[in-house]
XYZ file of C-alpha atoms in Angstrom:
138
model
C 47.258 -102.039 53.371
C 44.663 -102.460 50.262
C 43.331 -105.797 50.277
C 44.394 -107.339 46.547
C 41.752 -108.053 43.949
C 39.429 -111.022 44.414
C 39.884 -112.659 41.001
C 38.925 -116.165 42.380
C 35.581 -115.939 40.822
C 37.079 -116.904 37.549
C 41.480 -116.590 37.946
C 41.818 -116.876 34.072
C 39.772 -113.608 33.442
C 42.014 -111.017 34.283
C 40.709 -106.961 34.189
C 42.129 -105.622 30.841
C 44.446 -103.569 33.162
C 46.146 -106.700 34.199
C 46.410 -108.141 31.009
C 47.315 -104.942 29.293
C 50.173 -104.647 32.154
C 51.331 -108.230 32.138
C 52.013 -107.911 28.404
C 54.004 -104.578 28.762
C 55.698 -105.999 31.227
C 56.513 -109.286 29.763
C 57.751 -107.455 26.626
C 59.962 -105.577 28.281
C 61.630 -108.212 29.803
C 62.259 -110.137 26.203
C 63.308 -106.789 24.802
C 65.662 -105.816 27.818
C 64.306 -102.248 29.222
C 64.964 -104.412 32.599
C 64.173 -101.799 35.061
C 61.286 -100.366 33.811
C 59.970 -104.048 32.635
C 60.768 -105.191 35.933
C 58.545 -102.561 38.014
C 55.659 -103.454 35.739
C 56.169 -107.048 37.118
C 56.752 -106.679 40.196
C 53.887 -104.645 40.772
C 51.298 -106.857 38.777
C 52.937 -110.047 40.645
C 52.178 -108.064 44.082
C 48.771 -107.219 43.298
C 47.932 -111.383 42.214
C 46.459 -113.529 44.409
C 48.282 -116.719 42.941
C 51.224 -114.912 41.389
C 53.021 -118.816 40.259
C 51.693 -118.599 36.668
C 53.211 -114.808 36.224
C 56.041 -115.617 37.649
C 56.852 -119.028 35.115
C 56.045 -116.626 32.114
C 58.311 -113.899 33.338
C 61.267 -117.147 33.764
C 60.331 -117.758 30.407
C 60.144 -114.068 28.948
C 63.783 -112.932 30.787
C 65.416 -116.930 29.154
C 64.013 -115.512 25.893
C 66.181 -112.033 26.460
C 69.517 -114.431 27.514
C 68.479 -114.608 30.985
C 67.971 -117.913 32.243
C 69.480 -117.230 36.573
C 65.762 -116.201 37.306
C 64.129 -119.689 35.896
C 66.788 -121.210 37.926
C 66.065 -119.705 40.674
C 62.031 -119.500 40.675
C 61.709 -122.932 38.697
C 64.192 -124.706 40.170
C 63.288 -123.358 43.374
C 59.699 -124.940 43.234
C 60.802 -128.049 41.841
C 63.350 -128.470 44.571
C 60.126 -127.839 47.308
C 57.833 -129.778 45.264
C 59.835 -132.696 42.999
C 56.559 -134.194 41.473
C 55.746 -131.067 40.188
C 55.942 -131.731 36.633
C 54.821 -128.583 34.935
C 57.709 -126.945 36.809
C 60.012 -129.119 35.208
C 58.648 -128.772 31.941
C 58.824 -124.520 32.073
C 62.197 -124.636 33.530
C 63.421 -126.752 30.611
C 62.054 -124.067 28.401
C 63.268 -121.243 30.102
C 66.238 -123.370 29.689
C 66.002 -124.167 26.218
C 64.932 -120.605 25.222
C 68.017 -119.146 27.304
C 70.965 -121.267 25.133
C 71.369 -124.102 27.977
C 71.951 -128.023 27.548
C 70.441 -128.657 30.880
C 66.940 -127.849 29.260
C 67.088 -131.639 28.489
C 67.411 -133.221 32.106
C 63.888 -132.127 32.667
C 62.656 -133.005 29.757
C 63.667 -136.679 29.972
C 62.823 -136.331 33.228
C 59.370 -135.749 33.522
C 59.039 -138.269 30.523
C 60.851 -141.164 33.028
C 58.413 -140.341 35.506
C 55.298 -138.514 35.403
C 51.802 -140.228 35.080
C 50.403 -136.781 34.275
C 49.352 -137.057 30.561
C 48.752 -132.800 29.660
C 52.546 -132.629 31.014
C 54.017 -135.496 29.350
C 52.271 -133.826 25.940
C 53.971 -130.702 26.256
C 57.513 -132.248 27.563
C 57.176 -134.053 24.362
C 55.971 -130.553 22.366
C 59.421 -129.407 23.445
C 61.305 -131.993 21.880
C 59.192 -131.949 18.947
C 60.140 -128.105 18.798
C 63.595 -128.651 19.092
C 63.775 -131.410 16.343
C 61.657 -129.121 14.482
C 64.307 -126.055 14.489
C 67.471 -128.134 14.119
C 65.613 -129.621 10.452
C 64.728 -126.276 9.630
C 68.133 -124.556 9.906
């Protein structure tokens, strides 16, 4: 079995080949060619070392397309292993939000009830400043 890259020496410098696929792939997904899209993932998510950040922007990507059961499942998944983890909670509820569902706001209000961590609370609040944003625009 082919070891996987080593992209510990800097994780947030991908090879252009990962980027270049991780946009295709993340595309696809928002603009439903699901089976093809969802090859592209899975074989960029099998070749990451820490595949956690792919996999929140492909929850968010597939809520964008109308599909919110894989946030559920991913998201809610982590934040059932891991409660405190607030930037969970905050993607879900946009995966949430993006996908047409009212329970985007439980996490929301959540994390703002309870987390200390200051970058989170920010973009919990971003979200509801979106929100309030689109329903005065409209």
């Amino acid at each position: 079995m082919a070891d996987k890259p080593s992209l510990k020496r800097d994780p947030g410098k991908y090879p252009v080949i990962y980027r270049n696929l991780m946009s295709v792939g993340l595309l696809g997904v928002i603009y439903r060619v699901g089976e093809d899209a969802q090859t592209i993932n899975d074989a960029v998510e099998s070749t990451l070392i820490e595949p956690g950040s792919f996999s929140t922007y492909c929850a968010i990507a597939l809520a964008m397309a109308g599909q919110t059961e894989y946030a559920r499942n991913v998201l809610g998944g982590r934040v059932e292993e891991h409660p405190q983890d607030d930037e969970a909670k905050v993607a879900l509820a946009v995966s949430l939000l993006f996908g047409g569902d009212p329970g985007w706001r439980r996490w929301v209000d959540n994390v703002l009830a309870t987390s200390t961590d200051q970058p989170t609370r920010q973009a919990a609040l971003g979200v509801l400043s979106y929100v309030n944003e689109q329903r005065y625009a409209h």
